[in-house]
PDB file of C-alpha atoms in Angstrom:
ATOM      1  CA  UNK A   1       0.000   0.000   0.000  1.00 82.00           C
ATOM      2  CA  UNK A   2       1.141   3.534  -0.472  1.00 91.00           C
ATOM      3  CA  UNK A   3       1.320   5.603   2.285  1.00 91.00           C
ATOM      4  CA  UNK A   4      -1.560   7.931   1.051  1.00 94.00           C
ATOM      5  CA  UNK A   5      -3.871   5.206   1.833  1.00 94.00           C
ATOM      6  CA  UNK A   6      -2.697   4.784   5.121  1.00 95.00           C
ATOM      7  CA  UNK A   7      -3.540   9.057   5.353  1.00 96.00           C
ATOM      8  CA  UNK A   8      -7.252   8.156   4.071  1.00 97.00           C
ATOM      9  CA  UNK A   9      -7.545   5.410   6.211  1.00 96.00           C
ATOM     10  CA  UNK A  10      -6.909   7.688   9.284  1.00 97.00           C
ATOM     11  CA  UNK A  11      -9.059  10.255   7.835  1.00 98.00           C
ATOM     12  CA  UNK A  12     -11.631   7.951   7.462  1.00 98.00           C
ATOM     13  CA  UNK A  13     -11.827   6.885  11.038  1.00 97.00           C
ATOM     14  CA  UNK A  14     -12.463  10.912  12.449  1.00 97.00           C
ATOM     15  CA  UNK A  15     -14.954  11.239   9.780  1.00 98.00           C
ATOM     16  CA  UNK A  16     -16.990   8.134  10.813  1.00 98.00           C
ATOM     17  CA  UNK A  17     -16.335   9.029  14.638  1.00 98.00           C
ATOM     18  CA  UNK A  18     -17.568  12.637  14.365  1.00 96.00           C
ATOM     19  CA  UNK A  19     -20.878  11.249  12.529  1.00 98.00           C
ATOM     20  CA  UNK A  20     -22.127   9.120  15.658  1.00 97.00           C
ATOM     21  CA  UNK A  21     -22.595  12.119  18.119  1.00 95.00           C
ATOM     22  CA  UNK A  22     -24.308  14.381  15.600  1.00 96.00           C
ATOM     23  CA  UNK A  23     -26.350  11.561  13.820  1.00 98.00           C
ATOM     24  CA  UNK A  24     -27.160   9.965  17.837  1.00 97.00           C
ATOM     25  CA  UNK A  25     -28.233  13.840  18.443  1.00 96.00           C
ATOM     26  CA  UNK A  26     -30.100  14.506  15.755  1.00 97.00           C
ATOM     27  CA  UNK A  27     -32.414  11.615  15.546  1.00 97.00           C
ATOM     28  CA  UNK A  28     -32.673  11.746  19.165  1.00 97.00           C
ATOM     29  CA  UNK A  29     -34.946  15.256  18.375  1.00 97.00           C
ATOM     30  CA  UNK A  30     -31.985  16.750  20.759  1.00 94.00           C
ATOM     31  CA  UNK A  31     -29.839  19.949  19.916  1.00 93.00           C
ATOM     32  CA  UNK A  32     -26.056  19.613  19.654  1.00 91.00           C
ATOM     33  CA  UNK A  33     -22.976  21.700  17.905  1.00 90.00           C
ATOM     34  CA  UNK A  34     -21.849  21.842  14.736  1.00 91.00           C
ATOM     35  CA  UNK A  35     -19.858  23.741  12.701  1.00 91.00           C
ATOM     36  CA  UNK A  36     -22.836  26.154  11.589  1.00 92.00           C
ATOM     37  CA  UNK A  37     -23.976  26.836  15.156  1.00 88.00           C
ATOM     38  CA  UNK A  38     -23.359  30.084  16.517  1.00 87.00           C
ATOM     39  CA  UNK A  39     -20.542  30.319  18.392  1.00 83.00           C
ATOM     40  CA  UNK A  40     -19.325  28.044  15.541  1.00 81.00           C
ATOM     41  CA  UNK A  41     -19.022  24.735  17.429  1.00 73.00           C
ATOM     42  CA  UNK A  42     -20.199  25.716  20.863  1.00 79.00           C
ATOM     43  CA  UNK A  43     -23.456  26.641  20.322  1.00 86.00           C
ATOM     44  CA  UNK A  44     -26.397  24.303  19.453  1.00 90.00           C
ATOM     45  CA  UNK A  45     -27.544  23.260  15.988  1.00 93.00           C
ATOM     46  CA  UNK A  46     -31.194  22.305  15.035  1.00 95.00           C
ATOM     47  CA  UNK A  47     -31.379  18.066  15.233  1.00 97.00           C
ATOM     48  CA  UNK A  48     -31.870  18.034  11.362  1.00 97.00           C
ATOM     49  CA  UNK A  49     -29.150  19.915  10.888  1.00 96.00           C
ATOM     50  CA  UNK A  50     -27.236  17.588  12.824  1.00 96.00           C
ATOM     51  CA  UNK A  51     -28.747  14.899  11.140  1.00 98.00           C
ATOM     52  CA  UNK A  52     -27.694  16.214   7.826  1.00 98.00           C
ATOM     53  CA  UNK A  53     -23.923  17.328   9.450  1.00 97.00           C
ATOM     54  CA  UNK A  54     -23.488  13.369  10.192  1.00 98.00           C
ATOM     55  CA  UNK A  55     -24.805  12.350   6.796  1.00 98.00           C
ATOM     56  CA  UNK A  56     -21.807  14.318   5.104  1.00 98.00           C
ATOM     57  CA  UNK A  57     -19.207  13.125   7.346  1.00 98.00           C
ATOM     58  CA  UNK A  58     -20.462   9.158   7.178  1.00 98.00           C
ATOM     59  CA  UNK A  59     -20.813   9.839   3.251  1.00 98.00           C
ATOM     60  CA  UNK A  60     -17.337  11.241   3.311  1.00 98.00           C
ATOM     61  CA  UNK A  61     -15.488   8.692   5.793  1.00 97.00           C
ATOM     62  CA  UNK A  62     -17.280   5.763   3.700  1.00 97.00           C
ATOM     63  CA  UNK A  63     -15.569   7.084   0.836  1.00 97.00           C
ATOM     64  CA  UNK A  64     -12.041   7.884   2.210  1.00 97.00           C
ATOM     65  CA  UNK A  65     -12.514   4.150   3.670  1.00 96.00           C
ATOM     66  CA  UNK A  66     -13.256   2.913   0.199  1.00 95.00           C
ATOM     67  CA  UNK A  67     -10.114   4.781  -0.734  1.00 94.00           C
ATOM     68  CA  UNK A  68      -7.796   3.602   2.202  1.00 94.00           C
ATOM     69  CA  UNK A  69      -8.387  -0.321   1.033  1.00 89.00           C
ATOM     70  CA  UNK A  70      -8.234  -1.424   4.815  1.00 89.00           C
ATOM     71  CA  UNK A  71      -8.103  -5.146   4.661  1.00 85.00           C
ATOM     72  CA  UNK A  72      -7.698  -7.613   7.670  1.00 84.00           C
ATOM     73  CA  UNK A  73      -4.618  -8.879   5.420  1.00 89.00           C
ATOM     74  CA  UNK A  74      -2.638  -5.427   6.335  1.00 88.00           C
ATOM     75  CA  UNK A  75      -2.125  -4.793  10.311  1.00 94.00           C
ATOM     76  CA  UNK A  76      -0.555  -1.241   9.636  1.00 94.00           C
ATOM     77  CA  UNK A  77      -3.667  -0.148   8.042  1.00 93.00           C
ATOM     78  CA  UNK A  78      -6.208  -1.580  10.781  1.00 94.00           C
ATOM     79  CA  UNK A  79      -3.797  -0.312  13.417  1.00 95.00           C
ATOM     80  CA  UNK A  80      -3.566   3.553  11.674  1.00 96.00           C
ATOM     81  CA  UNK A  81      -7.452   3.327  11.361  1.00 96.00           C
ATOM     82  CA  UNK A  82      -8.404   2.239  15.353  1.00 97.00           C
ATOM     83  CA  UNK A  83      -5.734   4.655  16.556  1.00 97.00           C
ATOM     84  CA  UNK A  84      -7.889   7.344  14.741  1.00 97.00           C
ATOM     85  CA  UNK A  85     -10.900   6.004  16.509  1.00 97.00           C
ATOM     86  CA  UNK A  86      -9.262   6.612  19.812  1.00 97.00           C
ATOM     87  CA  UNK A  87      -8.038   9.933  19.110  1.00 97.00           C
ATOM     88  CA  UNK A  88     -10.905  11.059  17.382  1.00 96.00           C
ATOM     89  CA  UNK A  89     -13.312   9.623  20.385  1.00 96.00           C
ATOM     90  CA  UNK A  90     -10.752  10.946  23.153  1.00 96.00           C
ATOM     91  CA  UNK A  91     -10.775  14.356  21.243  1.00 93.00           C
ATOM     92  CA  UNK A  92     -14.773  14.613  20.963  1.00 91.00           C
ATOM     93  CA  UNK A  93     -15.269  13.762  24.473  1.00 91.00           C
ATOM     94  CA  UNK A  94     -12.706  16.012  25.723  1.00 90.00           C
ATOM     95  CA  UNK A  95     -14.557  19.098  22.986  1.00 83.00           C
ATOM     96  CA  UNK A  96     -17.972  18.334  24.134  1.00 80.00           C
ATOM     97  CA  UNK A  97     -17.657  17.644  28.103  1.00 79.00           C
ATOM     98  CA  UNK A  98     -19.458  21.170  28.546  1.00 70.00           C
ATOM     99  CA  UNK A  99     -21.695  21.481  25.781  1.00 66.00           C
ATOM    100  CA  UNK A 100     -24.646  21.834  28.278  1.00 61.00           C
ATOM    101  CA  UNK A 101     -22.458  24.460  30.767  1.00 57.00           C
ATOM    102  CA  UNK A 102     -23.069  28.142  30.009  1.00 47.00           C
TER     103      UNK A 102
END
């Protein structure tokens, strides 16, 4: 593999983590930033819009994936991929601790 797919594949995995709190939000009916919310990721975004927000970034992760070619036959490129899951998850838990906190 080139190392370009190993750069998608990590790209991948922050795209597809920051989907599941916006797209968990949004069909929850609840409220929750985004990059269009005003302060621009502090304040709250309408639930469709979240909906919509996590619909781009699972659209755009499944094709960066697609891109990556992660196979089960290549450790470097599963490793790369969940080490991106922890750092993206670590990251958005650490950004949205005090979302509710005025």
């Amino acid at each position: 593999m080139e190392w370009y797919h190993y750069v998608s594949g990590f790209w991948s995995a922050l795209f597809l983590v920051n989907a599941v709190p916006h797209y968990a939000a949004g069909i929850q009916g609840n409220k929750f930033p985004t990059p269009f919310s005003n302060p621009r990721g502090k304040g709250l975004s309408s639930p469709v819009l979240n909906v919509v927000w996590a619909l781009v970034n699972m659209l755009t992760g499944s094709v960066l994936f697609k891109f990556a070619n992660i196979s089960t036959g290549d450790w470097l490129s599963l490793t790369i991929f969940f080490s991106a899951v922890c750092l993206g998850s670590i990251f958005l838990s650490s950004h949205f601790k005090h979302k509710h906190q005025e």
